[in-house]
Coordinates of C-alpha atoms in Angstrom, one line a residue:
Chain J
M86 CA 26.3 33.8 21.2
S87 CA 22.5 32.8 19.1
N88 CA 20.6 30.0 20.3
I89 CA 21.3 26.3 20.4
I90 CA 18.4 24.4 18.5
L91 CA 19.3 20.9 19.2
E92 CA 21.4 19.9 22.7
I93 CA 22.6 16.8 23.3
D94 CA 23.8 16.3 27.2
N95 CA 26.0 13.4 28.1
V96 CA 23.9 10.6 26.4
Q97 CA 25.3 7.0 26.6
K98 CA 24.3 4.4 24.3
S99 CA 26.0 0.4 24.5
F100 CA 25.6 -2.6 21.9
G101 CA 25.9 -5.4 24.4
G102 CA 29.3 -4.9 25.4
L103 CA 30.6 -2.3 23.1
K104 CA 29.5 2.0 23.8
A105 CA 28.9 3.2 20.8
L106 CA 28.5 6.7 22.8
H107 CA 29.7 8.1 25.7
N108 CA 29.4 10.8 28.2
L109 CA 28.2 12.3 24.5
N110 CA 27.1 16.2 24.4
L111 CA 26.9 18.4 21.5
Q112 CA 25.1 22.4 20.7
V113 CA 23.8 22.6 17.1
E114 CA 23.1 27.1 16.8
E115 CA 20.4 27.9 15.1
G116 CA 20.9 28.6 11.1
K117 CA 24.9 26.9 11.4
V118 CA 26.4 23.9 9.3
H119 CA 27.7 22.0 11.6
A120 CA 29.8 19.1 10.3
I121 CA 30.4 15.7 12.0
I122 CA 33.3 14.2 10.7
G123 CA 35.3 11.0 12.4
P124 CA 36.5 8.2 11.7
N125 CA 34.6 4.3 10.9
G126 CA 33.0 3.3 13.7
A127 CA 33.1 6.2 16.5
G128 CA 29.3 6.4 16.8
K129 CA 28.3 9.2 14.1
S130 CA 25.1 7.1 12.4
T131 CA 24.4 6.5 16.2
M132 CA 24.5 9.7 17.4
L133 CA 21.8 10.8 14.4
N134 CA 19.7 7.7 15.4
V135 CA 18.8 9.2 19.2
C136 CA 18.6 12.6 17.4
I137 CA 15.2 11.5 15.1
G138 CA 14.2 7.9 17.9
R139 CA 15.2 5.7 15.8
L140 CA 17.3 4.4 19.4
A141 CA 16.2 4.8 22.9
P142 CA 19.9 5.7 24.7
D143 CA 20.7 4.5 28.1
S144 CA 21.0 7.8 29.0
G145 CA 21.5 11.4 28.4
V146 CA 18.6 14.2 27.3
V147 CA 17.6 15.1 24.0
T148 CA 16.7 18.4 23.3
F149 CA 15.1 20.4 20.6
N150 CA 14.6 23.9 20.8
G151 CA 13.8 23.2 23.9
E152 CA 11.5 20.3 23.8
N153 CA 13.1 16.8 25.1
V154 CA 12.7 14.3 22.0
L155 CA 13.5 11.1 23.9
G156 CA 10.3 8.8 24.4
K157 CA 9.0 11.0 21.3
Q158 CA 7.7 8.8 18.6
P159 CA 9.9 9.4 14.7
H160 CA 6.8 11.2 13.3
E161 CA 6.3 13.2 16.3
I162 CA 9.7 14.3 15.9
N163 CA 9.3 14.8 12.4
Q164 CA 6.7 17.2 13.0
A165 CA 8.7 18.6 15.6
G166 CA 10.8 19.7 12.6
I167 CA 14.1 17.2 12.1
S168 CA 14.1 15.9 8.6
R169 CA 16.6 13.2 7.7
V170 CA 18.8 12.1 5.2
F171 CA 19.9 8.2 5.9
Q172 CA 23.0 7.2 4.9
T173 CA 21.3 4.5 2.8
P174 CA 18.5 6.1 0.4
E175 CA 15.4 5.7 2.3
I176 CA 12.8 7.2 -0.7
F177 CA 9.7 5.2 -2.0
P178 CA 10.8 2.8 -4.7
D179 CA 7.4 1.5 -6.7
L180 CA 6.2 6.0 -6.6
S181 CA 7.2 8.0 -9.8
L182 CA 9.9 10.9 -8.6
L183 CA 7.2 13.4 -8.6
Q184 CA 4.7 11.5 -5.8
N185 CA 8.1 10.8 -3.7
V186 CA 8.7 14.6 -2.9
M187 CA 4.7 15.0 -2.8
I188 CA 4.2 13.4 0.3
P189 CA 6.5 14.0 2.2
A190 CA 5.2 17.9 0.9
F191 CA 1.4 16.6 2.5
A192 CA 3.3 16.2 5.7
K193 CA 4.6 19.2 6.0
R194 CA 0.9 20.6 5.2
E195 CA -1.6 18.4 6.8
G196 CA -0.1 16.8 9.8
S197 CA 0.8 12.9 10.5
F198 CA -2.8 11.9 9.6
R199 CA -5.4 12.9 7.4
F200 CA -8.4 11.3 5.8
N201 CA -9.3 13.1 2.6
M202 CA -9.7 10.6 0.4
F203 CA -11.8 12.6 -1.9
S204 CA -10.2 14.5 -3.0
N205 CA -8.3 13.7 -6.3
L206 CA -4.6 14.4 -6.5
C207 CA -4.6 16.5 -9.8
S208 CA -6.4 19.5 -8.3
E209 CA -3.4 19.5 -5.4
K210 CA -1.8 22.3 -8.0
E211 CA -0.2 23.4 -5.2
V212 CA 2.0 20.7 -3.8
M213 CA 2.2 19.3 -7.6
D214 CA 3.8 22.5 -8.6
E215 CA 6.2 23.0 -5.5
A216 CA 7.2 19.0 -5.6
S217 CA 8.2 19.5 -9.8
H218 CA 10.0 22.9 -8.5
I219 CA 12.2 21.0 -6.6
L220 CA 12.7 18.7 -8.9
H221 CA 14.1 20.9 -11.0
D222 CA 16.8 22.3 -8.4
I223 CA 18.2 19.2 -8.1
G224 CA 18.3 18.7 -11.5
L225 CA 15.8 15.4 -12.1
N226 CA 12.4 17.6 -13.9
E227 CA 13.3 15.7 -16.3
Q228 CA 12.5 11.9 -14.9
E229 CA 9.5 13.0 -12.8
H230 CA 7.3 10.6 -13.3
D231 CA 9.4 7.2 -13.6
H232 CA 9.9 5.4 -10.7
A233 CA 12.0 6.5 -8.3
G234 CA 13.3 2.5 -8.1
S235 CA 15.1 2.7 -11.4
L236 CA 17.5 6.1 -10.4
S237 CA 21.2 5.8 -9.3
R238 CA 22.3 6.0 -6.4
G239 CA 23.8 9.2 -6.2
D240 CA 20.6 10.7 -8.2
K241 CA 18.7 8.2 -5.1
R242 CA 20.2 10.3 -2.4
R243 CA 19.5 14.2 -4.5
L244 CA 16.1 13.4 -4.1
E245 CA 16.0 12.0 -0.9
L246 CA 18.3 15.5 -0.2
A247 CA 14.7 17.1 -2.0
M248 CA 12.7 15.1 0.1
C249 CA 13.7 16.8 3.6
L250 CA 14.5 19.9 2.0
I251 CA 10.3 19.9 0.6
Q252 CA 9.9 20.4 4.5
H253 CA 11.6 23.5 5.5
P254 CA 12.4 21.6 8.5
K255 CA 14.2 23.9 10.7
L256 CA 17.0 21.1 11.5
L257 CA 18.0 18.4 8.4
L258 CA 20.2 15.9 9.4
L259 CA 22.8 14.6 6.7
D260 CA 24.4 11.5 7.0
E261 CA 27.1 11.3 3.9
P262 CA 24.7 13.0 1.6
T263 CA 27.6 12.9 -0.9
A264 CA 29.1 8.8 -0.6
G265 CA 28.7 7.0 -3.4
M266 CA 28.9 9.6 -5.9
A267 CA 30.7 10.8 -9.0
R268 CA 32.8 13.8 -7.9
H269 CA 30.2 16.1 -10.4
D270 CA 27.3 15.0 -8.1
T271 CA 29.5 15.6 -5.6
N272 CA 30.1 19.0 -6.6
R273 CA 26.0 20.1 -7.9
T274 CA 25.5 18.3 -4.3
I275 CA 27.7 21.2 -2.5
E276 CA 26.0 23.7 -4.9
L277 CA 22.8 23.0 -2.9
L278 CA 24.2 22.5 0.4
K279 CA 25.6 26.1 -0.2
K280 CA 22.4 27.7 -1.9
I281 CA 20.2 25.8 0.8
K282 CA 22.5 27.5 3.3
E283 CA 21.6 31.3 2.4
T284 CA 17.9 30.0 3.3
G285 CA 19.4 30.2 7.3
M286 CA 18.2 26.3 8.1
T287 CA 20.4 24.7 10.5
K288 CA 22.0 21.4 9.6
V289 CA 24.0 18.7 11.1
I290 CA 25.9 16.5 8.4
I291 CA 28.2 13.6 9.0
E292 CA 30.6 13.7 5.6
H293 CA 34.1 11.7 5.6
D294 CA 34.5 13.9 2.0
M295 CA 36.9 16.4 3.5
H296 CA 36.5 18.9 -0.2
V297 CA 33.2 19.2 1.2
V298 CA 33.1 19.6 4.6
F299 CA 35.6 22.5 4.7
S300 CA 33.7 24.7 1.6
V301 CA 30.0 23.7 3.1
A302 CA 30.9 24.0 7.3
D303 CA 31.0 26.7 9.9
H304 CA 31.4 24.9 12.5
I305 CA 32.9 21.2 12.7
S306 CA 32.5 18.8 15.9
V307 CA 35.1 15.3 15.5
L308 CA 33.8 12.2 17.6
A309 CA 35.8 9.5 18.2
Q310 CA 35.0 6.4 20.1
G311 CA 31.5 7.5 21.1
T312 CA 32.9 11.2 22.4
I313 CA 34.0 14.7 20.9
I314 CA 36.9 15.5 21.2
A315 CA 37.6 18.8 19.5
S316 CA 35.6 21.1 18.6
G317 CA 35.6 24.8 16.5
T318 CA 35.6 26.0 13.4
P319 CA 37.4 24.6 10.4
D320 CA 40.6 26.3 10.9
D321 CA 40.6 24.9 14.4
I322 CA 40.2 21.5 13.6
R323 CA 42.9 22.0 10.7
G324 CA 45.7 22.5 13.1
N325 CA 44.3 20.6 16.2
P326 CA 47.2 18.1 16.3
K327 CA 44.0 16.0 18.6
V328 CA 42.3 15.5 15.4
Q329 CA 45.1 14.5 14.1
E330 CA 46.1 12.0 16.0
A331 CA 42.6 9.9 16.4
Y332 CA 41.0 10.8 12.7
L333 CA 43.9 10.5 9.7
G334 CA 46.4 8.6 12.0
G335 CA 49.1 11.8 12.8
A336 CA 49.2 13.0 8.8
H337 CA 48.3 16.2 8.1
L338 CA 45.1 17.3 6.4
Chain D
M87 CA 3.9 7.1 -14.1
T88 CA 1.7 9.3 -14.7
I89 CA -1.6 10.5 -12.1
P90 CA -4.9 10.6 -14.5
S91 CA -7.0 13.6 -14.2
F92 CA -11.0 13.4 -13.1
K93 CA -11.9 14.0 -16.3
K94 CA -9.9 10.6 -17.5
D95 CA -11.7 9.6 -14.6
M96 CA -14.7 9.8 -15.4
F97 CA -14.4 8.5 -18.7
V98 CA -13.9 5.7 -17.1
M99 CA -16.1 5.3 -14.7
L100 CA -18.8 5.9 -17.8
I101 CA -17.1 2.7 -20.2
F102 CA -17.3 0.9 -16.8
S103 CA -20.5 1.2 -15.7
A104 CA -22.0 0.6 -19.2
V105 CA -19.9 -2.1 -19.4
I106 CA -20.9 -3.9 -15.6
L107 CA -25.1 -2.5 -17.3
T108 CA -24.5 -4.4 -20.5
M109 CA -22.9 -7.2 -18.7
P110 CA -26.5 -10.2 -19.3
M111 CA -26.3 -8.8 -23.3
W112 CA -22.4 -9.9 -23.8
L113 CA -22.3 -12.7 -21.4
K114 CA -25.1 -14.4 -22.6
P115 CA -22.6 -16.0 -26.3
L116 CA -20.9 -17.3 -23.1
G117 CA -23.1 -18.9 -21.5
A118 CA -22.7 -17.1 -18.8
G119 CA -26.2 -14.9 -19.0
Y120 CA -28.1 -16.3 -16.0
P121 CA -29.1 -13.8 -13.7
D122 CA -27.8 -16.1 -10.2
L123 CA -24.2 -16.5 -11.8
L124 CA -24.7 -12.7 -12.7
Q125 CA -25.9 -11.6 -9.3
K126 CA -22.2 -13.9 -8.2
F127 CA -20.0 -11.7 -10.4
A128 CA -21.0 -8.0 -9.1
I129 CA -21.5 -9.6 -5.7
F130 CA -17.6 -11.5 -5.6
G131 CA -16.5 -7.8 -8.0
I132 CA -17.9 -5.9 -4.8
F133 CA -15.5 -8.4 -2.5
A134 CA -12.2 -8.3 -4.4
V135 CA -12.3 -4.2 -5.6
G136 CA -12.3 -3.6 -0.9
Y137 CA -10.1 -6.3 -0.7
N138 CA -7.9 -4.7 -2.9
I139 CA -8.5 -1.6 -1.3
L140 CA -6.0 -3.1 1.5
F141 CA -4.2 -5.4 0.1
G142 CA -3.2 -3.5 -3.7
L143 CA -2.5 -0.3 -1.8
T144 CA -0.5 -1.2 1.7
G145 CA 0.5 -4.8 1.0
Y146 CA -0.9 -6.2 4.5
L147 CA -2.3 -9.2 3.3
S148 CA -4.9 -10.5 5.6
F149 CA -6.5 -14.1 5.5
G150 CA -9.7 -13.1 7.4
H151 CA -11.6 -11.7 5.0
A152 CA -14.2 -14.2 5.0
A153 CA -15.4 -13.4 9.0
F154 CA -16.1 -10.0 7.5
L155 CA -18.7 -12.0 4.9
G156 CA -19.9 -13.8 7.5
V157 CA -20.8 -10.9 9.4
G158 CA -22.2 -8.8 6.8
S159 CA -24.6 -12.1 6.0
Y160 CA -25.5 -12.8 9.7
T161 CA -26.8 -8.8 10.4
A162 CA -28.4 -8.6 6.9
V163 CA -30.7 -12.0 7.7
W164 CA -31.4 -10.4 11.4
S165 CA -33.0 -7.3 9.6
F166 CA -34.7 -9.3 7.7
K167 CA -36.4 -11.1 10.8
L168 CA -36.5 -8.6 12.7
L169 CA -37.3 -4.9 10.8
T170 CA -38.3 -5.9 7.4
M171 CA -37.5 -7.0 4.2
N172 CA -36.7 -4.5 2.8
V173 CA -32.6 -5.0 1.9
L174 CA -31.9 -1.2 2.6
P175 CA -31.9 -1.6 6.5
A176 CA -29.9 -4.6 5.6
I177 CA -27.5 -3.1 3.6
L178 CA -27.0 -0.1 6.1
F179 CA -26.3 -2.1 8.8
S180 CA -24.2 -4.9 7.7
V181 CA -21.4 -2.5 6.3
V182 CA -21.7 -0.4 10.0
L183 CA -21.3 -4.0 12.1
S184 CA -19.0 -5.2 9.7
G185 CA -17.4 -2.0 10.5
I186 CA -16.9 -2.0 14.1
V187 CA -15.4 -5.8 13.7
A188 CA -12.8 -4.9 10.8
A189 CA -12.0 -1.6 13.5
I190 CA -11.5 -4.0 16.4
I191 CA -9.5 -6.5 14.7
G192 CA -7.7 -4.6 12.7
F193 CA -6.7 -2.3 15.7
I194 CA -5.2 -5.7 17.5
S195 CA -3.7 -7.5 13.8
L196 CA -2.5 -4.1 12.8
R197 CA 0.5 -4.4 15.8
R198 CA 2.2 -6.8 13.0
S199 CA 3.3 -6.2 9.3
G200 CA 4.1 -9.0 7.1
I201 CA 3.6 -12.4 7.7
Y202 CA 2.2 -11.9 11.7
F203 CA 0.0 -9.9 9.8
S204 CA -1.8 -11.8 8.1
I205 CA -1.4 -15.5 10.4
L206 CA -2.9 -12.8 13.7
T207 CA -6.3 -12.4 10.5
L208 CA -6.2 -15.4 9.9
A209 CA -6.6 -17.1 12.9
F210 CA -9.3 -14.5 13.9
A211 CA -11.6 -15.8 11.4
Q212 CA -11.2 -19.0 12.4
M213 CA -12.3 -17.7 16.0
F214 CA -15.1 -16.6 14.7
Y215 CA -16.4 -19.6 12.4
N216 CA -15.9 -22.0 15.8
M217 CA -18.2 -19.4 17.8
A218 CA -20.5 -19.8 15.0
Y219 CA -21.3 -22.7 15.7
S220 CA -20.3 -23.4 19.5
V221 CA -20.5 -19.9 21.9
L222 CA -22.7 -18.2 19.3
T223 CA -24.9 -19.9 18.3
P224 CA -28.0 -17.9 19.8
V225 CA -27.4 -16.3 16.9
T226 CA -26.4 -18.0 14.5
N227 CA -28.6 -21.5 14.8
G228 CA -25.6 -22.9 14.0
E229 CA -25.1 -26.2 11.2
T230 CA -29.0 -25.1 10.2
G231 CA -27.5 -21.4 9.2
L232 CA -29.4 -18.6 10.2
Q233 CA -33.1 -19.1 7.7
L234 CA -36.0 -17.2 7.8
A235 CA -39.2 -18.6 9.4
R236 CA -43.3 -17.4 8.8
T237 CA -43.5 -16.3 12.9
D238 CA -40.4 -13.8 12.6
P239 CA -41.3 -10.5 14.2
R240 CA -40.2 -8.2 11.2
I241 CA -41.6 -5.4 13.3
I242 CA -42.6 -2.4 10.4
D243 CA -43.7 -4.7 8.0
N244 CA -46.0 -6.4 10.2
M245 CA -47.4 -2.2 11.3
L246 CA -47.7 -1.0 7.9
S247 CA -49.2 -4.5 6.6
E248 CA -51.0 -7.4 7.5
A249 CA -48.4 -11.2 7.0
G250 CA -48.5 -12.7 3.7
A251 CA -50.0 -16.0 3.7
G252 CA -46.4 -17.6 2.6
L253 CA -42.9 -16.9 3.4
P254 CA -42.1 -13.1 2.4
S255 CA -38.8 -12.8 0.3
P256 CA -36.2 -9.7 0.3
G257 CA -37.2 -6.8 -1.5
L258 CA -36.5 -2.9 -2.3
F259 CA -39.7 -1.2 -2.1
G260 CA -41.8 -4.5 -3.6
I261 CA -39.5 -4.9 -6.7
Q262 CA -37.8 -8.4 -5.7
M263 CA -34.5 -9.9 -5.7
S264 CA -34.2 -12.6 -7.2
G265 CA -33.5 -13.0 -11.3
Y266 CA -32.3 -9.9 -12.8
S267 CA -33.6 -7.3 -10.7
G268 CA -31.4 -8.8 -8.2
F269 CA -28.9 -8.5 -10.7
Y270 CA -29.3 -4.8 -11.0
F271 CA -29.1 -3.8 -8.1
C272 CA -26.1 -5.2 -7.2
A273 CA -24.9 -4.1 -10.6
V274 CA -25.2 -0.4 -9.8
L275 CA -24.2 -1.4 -5.7
L276 CA -20.7 -2.9 -7.5
I277 CA -20.7 0.2 -9.8
I278 CA -20.5 2.8 -6.8
A279 CA -18.0 0.2 -5.4
F280 CA -16.0 0.9 -7.5
F281 CA -16.1 4.6 -7.9
I282 CA -15.8 5.2 -4.2
S283 CA -12.4 2.4 -4.7
Q284 CA -11.6 4.7 -7.8
R285 CA -11.7 7.7 -5.9
I286 CA -9.6 6.1 -3.0
F287 CA -6.5 5.1 -5.3
H288 CA -6.2 8.6 -7.2
S289 CA -6.6 10.4 -3.1
P290 CA -3.3 11.7 -1.4
F291 CA -4.5 9.2 0.9
G292 CA -4.4 5.9 -1.6
M293 CA -0.9 8.0 -2.3
K294 CA 0.3 7.8 0.7
L295 CA -1.3 4.0 1.3
Q296 CA 1.5 3.0 -1.5
A297 CA 3.8 4.3 -0.5
I298 CA 2.8 2.7 3.1
K299 CA 3.9 0.0 0.9
S300 CA 7.1 0.9 -0.6
N301 CA 8.3 1.4 1.9
Q302 CA 7.1 1.9 5.5
T303 CA 10.7 3.1 7.6
R304 CA 10.4 6.6 5.0
M305 CA 6.7 7.1 6.3
K306 CA 7.8 7.4 9.9
Y307 CA 10.7 9.5 9.7
T308 CA 8.8 12.0 7.2
G309 CA 5.9 12.5 9.9
Y310 CA 3.4 10.0 9.6
N311 CA 1.7 8.1 12.2
T312 CA 1.3 4.7 9.8
R313 CA -0.9 3.6 11.8
P314 CA -3.9 5.3 11.5
Y315 CA -4.3 5.0 7.6
L316 CA -3.4 0.9 7.5
L317 CA -6.5 0.9 10.1
T318 CA -8.6 3.0 7.9
A319 CA -7.7 1.0 4.5
F320 CA -8.4 -2.4 6.7
V321 CA -12.4 -1.0 8.0
I322 CA -13.3 0.0 4.5
S323 CA -12.4 -3.3 3.2
G324 CA -13.8 -4.6 5.9
M325 CA -16.8 -2.6 5.0
Y326 CA -17.3 -3.9 1.1
A327 CA -16.6 -7.6 3.2
G328 CA -19.5 -6.9 5.0
L329 CA -21.7 -5.3 2.2
A330 CA -21.3 -8.0 -0.7
G331 CA -22.3 -10.8 2.2
A332 CA -25.3 -8.4 2.8
L333 CA -25.8 -9.0 -1.2
M334 CA -25.5 -13.0 -0.5
A335 CA -27.8 -13.0 1.7
T336 CA -30.4 -10.8 0.2
T337 CA -30.1 -12.8 -3.2
D338 CA -30.5 -15.8 -1.0
P339 CA -31.9 -15.4 3.1
L340 CA -29.6 -17.9 4.5
A341 CA -26.7 -17.4 6.3
G342 CA -24.5 -20.1 7.2
A343 CA -20.3 -20.5 8.9
E344 CA -19.2 -22.3 6.3
R345 CA -19.7 -18.4 4.4
M346 CA -16.3 -17.5 7.2
Q347 CA -13.8 -20.7 6.5
W348 CA -10.5 -19.2 5.1
T349 CA -11.0 -21.6 2.3
A350 CA -13.7 -17.7 1.0
S351 CA -10.7 -15.9 2.6
G352 CA -8.4 -17.6 0.4
E353 CA -10.3 -17.1 -3.0
V354 CA -10.5 -13.7 -2.7
V355 CA -7.0 -13.6 -2.4
L356 CA -6.6 -15.7 -5.7
M357 CA -9.5 -13.8 -7.5
T358 CA -6.7 -10.7 -6.5
I359 CA -3.4 -11.4 -7.0
L360 CA -5.4 -14.0 -10.5
G361 CA -6.4 -10.5 -11.6
G362 CA -3.7 -8.2 -10.9
V363 CA -2.8 -6.5 -7.0
G364 CA -2.7 -2.8 -7.0
T365 CA -4.5 -2.1 -10.1
L366 CA -8.3 -0.9 -10.0
I367 CA -9.6 -3.3 -12.9
G368 CA -7.1 -6.3 -12.0
P369 CA -9.4 -7.6 -9.4
L370 CA -12.1 -7.4 -11.2
L371 CA -10.8 -9.5 -14.0
G372 CA -9.9 -11.9 -11.6
V373 CA -13.1 -12.5 -10.4
G374 CA -14.9 -12.8 -13.8
I375 CA -12.1 -15.9 -14.9
I376 CA -12.7 -18.0 -11.3
K377 CA -16.7 -17.1 -11.6
Y378 CA -17.0 -18.3 -14.8
F379 CA -14.4 -21.4 -14.4
E380 CA -16.1 -22.5 -11.7
N381 CA -19.8 -22.7 -14.0
I382 CA -18.6 -24.6 -16.4
F383 CA -16.6 -27.1 -15.2
S384 CA -17.7 -27.9 -12.0
A385 CA -21.0 -28.4 -14.4
L386 CA -18.7 -30.9 -16.0
N387 CA -19.0 -34.9 -15.6
E388 CA -17.9 -37.7 -17.4
Q389 CA -20.7 -38.3 -19.4
A390 CA -19.5 -34.7 -20.8
L391 CA -16.5 -35.5 -21.4
L392 CA -17.6 -38.4 -22.7
A393 CA -19.8 -36.1 -25.5
A394 CA -17.2 -34.1 -26.0
Y395 CA -14.5 -36.7 -27.2
S396 CA -16.6 -38.8 -29.3
F397 CA -14.7 -37.9 -32.4
M398 CA -11.9 -39.6 -30.9
P399 CA -11.3 -43.7 -31.2
D400 CA -13.3 -45.2 -28.1
W401 CA -10.1 -46.0 -26.9
L402 CA -8.3 -42.6 -26.9
A403 CA -11.3 -41.2 -25.6
K404 CA -11.7 -42.7 -22.4
M405 CA -8.2 -42.3 -22.1
M406 CA -8.5 -39.4 -21.9
V407 CA -12.0 -39.2 -19.5
T408 CA -9.4 -41.0 -16.9
I409 CA -6.9 -37.9 -17.3
T410 CA -9.4 -34.6 -17.4
S411 CA -11.9 -35.8 -15.5
P412 CA -10.2 -35.4 -11.9
F413 CA -9.9 -31.9 -13.5
V414 CA -13.5 -31.0 -13.8
G415 CA -16.5 -31.2 -11.4
E416 CA -16.1 -31.4 -8.0
G417 CA -12.2 -31.1 -8.5
W418 CA -12.3 -28.1 -10.4
H419 CA -10.0 -26.9 -8.1
L420 CA -7.1 -29.1 -9.6
T421 CA -8.2 -27.6 -12.7
L422 CA -7.6 -23.2 -10.3
G423 CA -4.6 -24.5 -8.5
A424 CA -2.9 -25.0 -11.7
L425 CA -4.1 -22.2 -13.4
F426 CA -2.8 -20.6 -10.3
V427 CA 0.4 -21.9 -10.4
I428 CA 0.2 -20.2 -13.7
I429 CA -0.2 -17.0 -13.6
V430 CA 2.1 -17.2 -10.7
V431 CA 5.1 -18.0 -12.0
F432 CA 4.5 -16.1 -15.5
L433 CA 2.9 -13.8 -15.0
P434 CA 3.4 -12.5 -10.8
G435 CA 1.5 -8.9 -12.0
G436 CA -1.4 -10.9 -13.1
I437 CA -4.0 -10.2 -15.7
M438 CA -3.4 -7.0 -15.9
E439 CA 0.8 -7.6 -16.5
G440 CA 0.0 -9.6 -19.0
L441 CA -2.2 -7.6 -21.0
G442 CA 0.5 -5.0 -20.2
K443 CA 2.8 -6.5 -22.0
I444 CA 0.4 -7.4 -25.1
K445 CA 0.2 -3.6 -25.3
N446 CA 3.9 -3.5 -25.6
L447 CA 4.3 -6.2 -28.1
F448 CA 1.7 -3.8 -30.5
R449 CA 3.7 -1.0 -29.4
K450 CA 7.0 -1.9 -30.0
R451 CA 9.3 0.9 -32.6
P452 CA 12.5 0.6 -33.9
P453 CA 15.7 1.5 -31.2
D454 CA 16.8 5.2 -31.6
P455 CA 20.0 5.4 -33.7
V456 CA 21.8 6.4 -29.9
E457 CA 20.5 3.5 -28.9
K458 CA 21.5 1.4 -31.8
T459 CA 25.2 2.5 -31.6
L460 CA 26.0 2.2 -28.2
V461 CA 24.7 -1.3 -28.5
E462 CA 26.4 -1.7 -31.1
G463 CA 29.9 -0.5 -29.9
Q464 CA 29.8 -2.7 -27.0
I465 CA 29.2 -5.7 -29.4
Q466 CA 32.8 -4.3 -30.8
E467 CA 34.1 -4.1 -27.1
E468 CA 32.8 -7.2 -26.1
K469 CA 35.0 -9.0 -29.7
A470 CA 37.6 -7.1 -28.2

């Protein structure tokens, strides 16, 4: 068995009386694409928020690469190697597309703080080329000087994905990367995800679109009412009656 | 939105320097070509350029920058009193000390953002203002203001030469800091200040500050510790304000607490917004316009107005004087207020936005055929 890169151990999180996460246990293997599926309100996004330091759990431990991430600042967790694509795109709307991807590239090169006030942006050729290259990969290179705020929702999502990819994270968390995208754009994103899969980057992906899940995932876990009810290969999950009950109310996949 | 190259930046710098240094020539026909006003332009220019590094790049609206102006002024006058009448040490001490004060105020205020940050900075500035009249009177000399005296120690000056008979005035190795030499001194510092600001705007550091303004959450989850970035911007803009305060003291060696009143903090906010927040040159335009019109409008009085309306029939002239007199002289702030309202309502991006719109007007080209057919198609659809 290969390395476990992310381990969520017995995590609990309540919002008032609502138990969002209840004895949650999850192990993500290095180099795998691990999909999390589950009905609305199952706690999928809450789980990711706990992993990146946005929410502190009530109890439990989250270990990344052998280190406890709880209590760390969000920027420290990112510097340790976790990047996240949010459910509603979080980009820099007032900056150009090129600048949007240059910012994370600088974070990767220079760490969480660097006072380089006298170097000129234009002389940072390496970062600029890297940024142009990745924009080309996602097909947004023609608009690289436009404001990111003027993009369509689907394009914003792809831009955010590029912002995460340029950091070459050890673990990439994707929260519904294709939600709100047209079929054509979804297929494009699947192609992109498959391409990254070849690089061996570990990914945790939350997705509602089964077409996407079954085309990219190596391993699927099903989350319902704050706990994992089933976990296994895509084929195991497809035939699991418990999953069909919880997720689809009995209908067949 | 492309990133300008270093070459283009240098070209802009060259033109900027030429425009600033020839100000006495081209402002003469406008009735503003005298040293006192020119110095004011340059000093407030430095203040606004520095303020824009904080407000324009990070979006953090400080209402307390007058405190740094005051710290700069008092430090400069103390340097004149204790050490030497040379302006260089005075400026150096002012910039360093206001930087330290900014670091302390910034460290506390930057724990909050938005309106809470603004209120915290305002509270600090008002605290400084009130302390200048109360506990700090030994340092600030209270309401009288800190002045030079013939009996001041001036250790360095007195070591080098005998004290003169009269009250000495600040200078730079024998060059007096009044009149045109004073203006050129301030102008050179303004050019340096603008150059540093331009470098910050076009550096990775400046881009990161803009990213914080655009989406601070994303910055944190992209691996940046945003607090040190904000604090650095705050300290730099505080140092600019300290420099401006020191220059006020060099051209007129007297420091009073009224320089730290909240209206002074408000003025720099007005200048920046009027000219165009976040643009390099905008704040300077704001300074120019506010200081120029202040000069013209505050000098007018009822006699002057009556003379201006002399071509009208008597009764109409009198009516016009009654209507317009509240807007001039002491009441010129009313004019400023009206101007500010008009700008913010119609041009939220300030004068720079207005200039951009004019530029686009001339560049307008006929719509290309694809766009045209699309629009026509839409119209037909609507009809159907």
